[in-house]
PDB file of C-alpha atoms in Angstrom:
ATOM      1  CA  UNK A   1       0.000   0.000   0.000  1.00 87.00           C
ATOM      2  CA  UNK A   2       1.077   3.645  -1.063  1.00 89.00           C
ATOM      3  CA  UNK A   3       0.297   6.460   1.416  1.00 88.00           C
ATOM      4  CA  UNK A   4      -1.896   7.650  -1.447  1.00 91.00           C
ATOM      5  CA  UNK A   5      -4.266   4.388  -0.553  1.00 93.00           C
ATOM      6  CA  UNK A   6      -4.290   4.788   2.882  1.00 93.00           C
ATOM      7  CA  UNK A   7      -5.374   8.180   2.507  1.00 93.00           C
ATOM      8  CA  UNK A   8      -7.954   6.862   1.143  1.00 94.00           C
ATOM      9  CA  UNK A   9      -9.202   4.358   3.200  1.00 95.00           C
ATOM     10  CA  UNK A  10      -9.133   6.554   6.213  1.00 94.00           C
ATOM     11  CA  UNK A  11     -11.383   8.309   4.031  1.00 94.00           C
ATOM     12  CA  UNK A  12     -13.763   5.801   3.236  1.00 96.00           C
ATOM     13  CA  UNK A  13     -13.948   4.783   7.065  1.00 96.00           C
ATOM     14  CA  UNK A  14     -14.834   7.879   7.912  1.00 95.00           C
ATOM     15  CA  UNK A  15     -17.103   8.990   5.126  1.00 95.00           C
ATOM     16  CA  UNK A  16     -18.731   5.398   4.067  1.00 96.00           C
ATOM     17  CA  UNK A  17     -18.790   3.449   7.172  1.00 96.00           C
ATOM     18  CA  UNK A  18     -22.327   3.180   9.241  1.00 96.00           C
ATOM     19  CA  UNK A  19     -19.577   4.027  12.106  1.00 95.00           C
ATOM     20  CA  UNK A  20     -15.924   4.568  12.430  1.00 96.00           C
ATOM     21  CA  UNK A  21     -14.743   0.892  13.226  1.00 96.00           C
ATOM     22  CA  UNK A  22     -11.661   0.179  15.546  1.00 95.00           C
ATOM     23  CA  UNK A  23      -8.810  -1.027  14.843  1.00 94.00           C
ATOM     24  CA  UNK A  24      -4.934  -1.811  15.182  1.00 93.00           C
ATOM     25  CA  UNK A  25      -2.555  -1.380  13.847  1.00 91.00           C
ATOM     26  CA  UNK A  26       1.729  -2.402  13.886  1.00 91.00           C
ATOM     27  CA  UNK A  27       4.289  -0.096  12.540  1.00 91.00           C
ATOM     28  CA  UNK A  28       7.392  -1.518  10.636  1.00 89.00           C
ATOM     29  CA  UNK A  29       9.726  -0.793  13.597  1.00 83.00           C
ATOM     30  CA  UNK A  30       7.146  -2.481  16.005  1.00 76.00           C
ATOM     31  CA  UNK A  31       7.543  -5.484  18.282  1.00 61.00           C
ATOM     32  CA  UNK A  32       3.595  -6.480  18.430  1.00 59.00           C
ATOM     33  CA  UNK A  33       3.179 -10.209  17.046  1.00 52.00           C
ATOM     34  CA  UNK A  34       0.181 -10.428  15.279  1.00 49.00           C
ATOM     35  CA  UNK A  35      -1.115 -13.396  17.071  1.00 48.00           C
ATOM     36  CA  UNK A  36      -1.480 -11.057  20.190  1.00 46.00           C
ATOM     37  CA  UNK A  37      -4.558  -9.532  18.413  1.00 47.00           C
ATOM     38  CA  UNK A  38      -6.680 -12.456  18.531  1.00 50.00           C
ATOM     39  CA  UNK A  39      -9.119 -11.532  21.353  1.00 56.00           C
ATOM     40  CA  UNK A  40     -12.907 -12.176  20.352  1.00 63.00           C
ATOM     41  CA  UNK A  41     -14.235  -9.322  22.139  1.00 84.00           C
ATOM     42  CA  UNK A  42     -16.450  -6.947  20.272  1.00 87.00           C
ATOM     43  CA  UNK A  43     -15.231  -3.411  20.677  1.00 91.00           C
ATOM     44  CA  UNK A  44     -17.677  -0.906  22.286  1.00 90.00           C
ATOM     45  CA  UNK A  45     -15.795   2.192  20.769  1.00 90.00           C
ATOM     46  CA  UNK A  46     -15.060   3.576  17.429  1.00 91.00           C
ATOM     47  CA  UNK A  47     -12.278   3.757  15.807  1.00 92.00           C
ATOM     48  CA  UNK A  48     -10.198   7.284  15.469  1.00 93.00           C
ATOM     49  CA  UNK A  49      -9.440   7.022  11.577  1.00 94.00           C
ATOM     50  CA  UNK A  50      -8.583  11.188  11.817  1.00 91.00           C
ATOM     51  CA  UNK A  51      -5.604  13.110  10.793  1.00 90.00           C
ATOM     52  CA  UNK A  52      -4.071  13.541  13.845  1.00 89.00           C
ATOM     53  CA  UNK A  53      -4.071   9.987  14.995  1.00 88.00           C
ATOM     54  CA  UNK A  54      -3.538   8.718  11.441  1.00 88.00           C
ATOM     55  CA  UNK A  55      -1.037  11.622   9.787  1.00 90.00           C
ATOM     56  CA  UNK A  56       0.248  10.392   6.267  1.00 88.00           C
ATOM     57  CA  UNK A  57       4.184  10.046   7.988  1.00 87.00           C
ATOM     58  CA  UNK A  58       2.637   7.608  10.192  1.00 87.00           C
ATOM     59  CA  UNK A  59       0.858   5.454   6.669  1.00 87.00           C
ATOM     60  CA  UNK A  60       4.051   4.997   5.307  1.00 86.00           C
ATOM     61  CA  UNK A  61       5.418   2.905   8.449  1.00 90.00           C
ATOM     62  CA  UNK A  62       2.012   0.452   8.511  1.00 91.00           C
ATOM     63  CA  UNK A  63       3.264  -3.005   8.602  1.00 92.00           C
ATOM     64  CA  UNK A  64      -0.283  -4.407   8.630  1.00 93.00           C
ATOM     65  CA  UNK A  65      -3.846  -2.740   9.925  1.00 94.00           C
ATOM     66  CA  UNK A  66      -6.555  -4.899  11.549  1.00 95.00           C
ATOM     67  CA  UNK A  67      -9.873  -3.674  11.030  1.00 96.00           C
ATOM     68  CA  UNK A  68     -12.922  -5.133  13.370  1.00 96.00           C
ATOM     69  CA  UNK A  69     -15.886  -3.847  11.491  1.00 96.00           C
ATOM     70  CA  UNK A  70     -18.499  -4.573  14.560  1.00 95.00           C
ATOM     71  CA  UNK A  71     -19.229  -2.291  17.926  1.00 95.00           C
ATOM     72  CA  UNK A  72     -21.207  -3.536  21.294  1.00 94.00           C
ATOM     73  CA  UNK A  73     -23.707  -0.016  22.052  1.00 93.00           C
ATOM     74  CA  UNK A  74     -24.635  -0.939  26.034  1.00 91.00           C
ATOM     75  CA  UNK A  75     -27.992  -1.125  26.823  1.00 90.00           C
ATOM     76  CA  UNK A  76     -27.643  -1.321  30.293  1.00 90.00           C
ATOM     77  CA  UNK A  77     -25.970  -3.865  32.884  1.00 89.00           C
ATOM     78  CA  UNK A  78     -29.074  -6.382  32.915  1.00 92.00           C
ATOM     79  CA  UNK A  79     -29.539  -6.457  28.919  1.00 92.00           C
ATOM     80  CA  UNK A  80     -26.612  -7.867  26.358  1.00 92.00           C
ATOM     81  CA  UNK A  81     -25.411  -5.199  24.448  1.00 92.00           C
ATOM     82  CA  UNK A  82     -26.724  -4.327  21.077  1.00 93.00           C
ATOM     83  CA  UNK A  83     -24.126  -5.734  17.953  1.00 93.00           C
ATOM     84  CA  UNK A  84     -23.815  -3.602  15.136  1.00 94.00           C
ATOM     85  CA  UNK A  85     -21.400  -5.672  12.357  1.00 96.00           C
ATOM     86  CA  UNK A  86     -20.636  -3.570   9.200  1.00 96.00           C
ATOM     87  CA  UNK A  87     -19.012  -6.589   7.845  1.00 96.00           C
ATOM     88  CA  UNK A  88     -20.691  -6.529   4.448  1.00 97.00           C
ATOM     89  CA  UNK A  89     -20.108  -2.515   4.534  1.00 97.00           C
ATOM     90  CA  UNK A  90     -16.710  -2.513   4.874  1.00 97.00           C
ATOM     91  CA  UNK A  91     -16.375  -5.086   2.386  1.00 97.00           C
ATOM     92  CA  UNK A  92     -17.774  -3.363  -0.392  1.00 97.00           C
ATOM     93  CA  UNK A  93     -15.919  -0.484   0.525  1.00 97.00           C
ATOM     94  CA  UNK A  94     -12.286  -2.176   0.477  1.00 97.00           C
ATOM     95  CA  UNK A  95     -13.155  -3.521  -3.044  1.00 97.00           C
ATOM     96  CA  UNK A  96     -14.671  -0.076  -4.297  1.00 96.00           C
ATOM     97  CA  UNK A  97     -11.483   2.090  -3.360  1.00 96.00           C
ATOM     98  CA  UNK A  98      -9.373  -1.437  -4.656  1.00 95.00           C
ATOM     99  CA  UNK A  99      -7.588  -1.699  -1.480  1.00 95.00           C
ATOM    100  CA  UNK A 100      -6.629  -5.243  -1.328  1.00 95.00           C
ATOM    101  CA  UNK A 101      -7.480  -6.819   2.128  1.00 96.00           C
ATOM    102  CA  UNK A 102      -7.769 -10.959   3.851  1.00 95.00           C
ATOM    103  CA  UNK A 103     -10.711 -11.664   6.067  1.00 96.00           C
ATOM    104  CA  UNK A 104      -9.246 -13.503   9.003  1.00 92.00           C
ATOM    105  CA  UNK A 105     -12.247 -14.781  11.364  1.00 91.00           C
ATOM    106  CA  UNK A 106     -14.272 -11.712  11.786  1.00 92.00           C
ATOM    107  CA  UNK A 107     -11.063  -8.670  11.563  1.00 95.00           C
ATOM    108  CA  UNK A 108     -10.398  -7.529   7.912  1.00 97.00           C
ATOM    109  CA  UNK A 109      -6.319  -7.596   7.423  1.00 96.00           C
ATOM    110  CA  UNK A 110      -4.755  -4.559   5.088  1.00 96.00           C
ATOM    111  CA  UNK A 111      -1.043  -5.221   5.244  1.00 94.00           C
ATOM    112  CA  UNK A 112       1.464  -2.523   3.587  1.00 91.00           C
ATOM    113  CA  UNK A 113       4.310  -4.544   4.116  1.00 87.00           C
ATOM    114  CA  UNK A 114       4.577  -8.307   4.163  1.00 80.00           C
ATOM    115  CA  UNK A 115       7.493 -10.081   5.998  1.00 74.00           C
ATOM    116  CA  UNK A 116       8.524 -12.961   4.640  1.00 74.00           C
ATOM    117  CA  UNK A 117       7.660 -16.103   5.546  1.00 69.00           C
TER     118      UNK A 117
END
């Protein structure tokens, strides 16, 4: 991915999403291991896809970007929260702007640099 692209998609996740959806993300000089990120609970905030957390010097280090297109709104401590998943949304998004993604489990993967393996 160029920073051109990523431009873009923050963008589109701010413009064409039904809500700003989380997400993580490692930079190339990082130490996260992706495997860390595998946690099955459903965010109950949005995601901040703005300039100042998401400046275009900061694109241009993205190793990968993990996108979890669903958010928990609580109804109150008695009721299960209410599940919003933009799944299909963000789907037809990614494939609009041609941003080329992987659907792992329910997270959406954009990678702009890929180790090898």
């Amino acid at each position: 991915m160029n920073k051109t692209k990523w431009m873009e998609l923050r963008q589109a996740m701010q413009k064409e999403m039904p809500f700003p959806p989380a997400y993580t993300l490692k930079l190339i000089n990082g130490t996260e291991d992706l495997e860390d990120g595998k946690k099955s609970v459903i965010p109950t905030y949005i995601g901040n896809w703005g300039v100042e957390c998401l400046p275009p010097s900061l694109l241009v280090l993205v190793e990968w970007l993990k996108i979890d297109p669903r958010l928990a709104k609580s109804r109150g401590r008695l009721i299960e929260p209410e599940i919003t998943d933009a799944s299909n949304q963000l789907r037809e998004v990614l494939t609009r702007h041609s941003i080329p993604y992987e659907e792992q489990g329910i997270s959406f993967m954009i990678y702009g640099y890929r180790r090898p393996e």
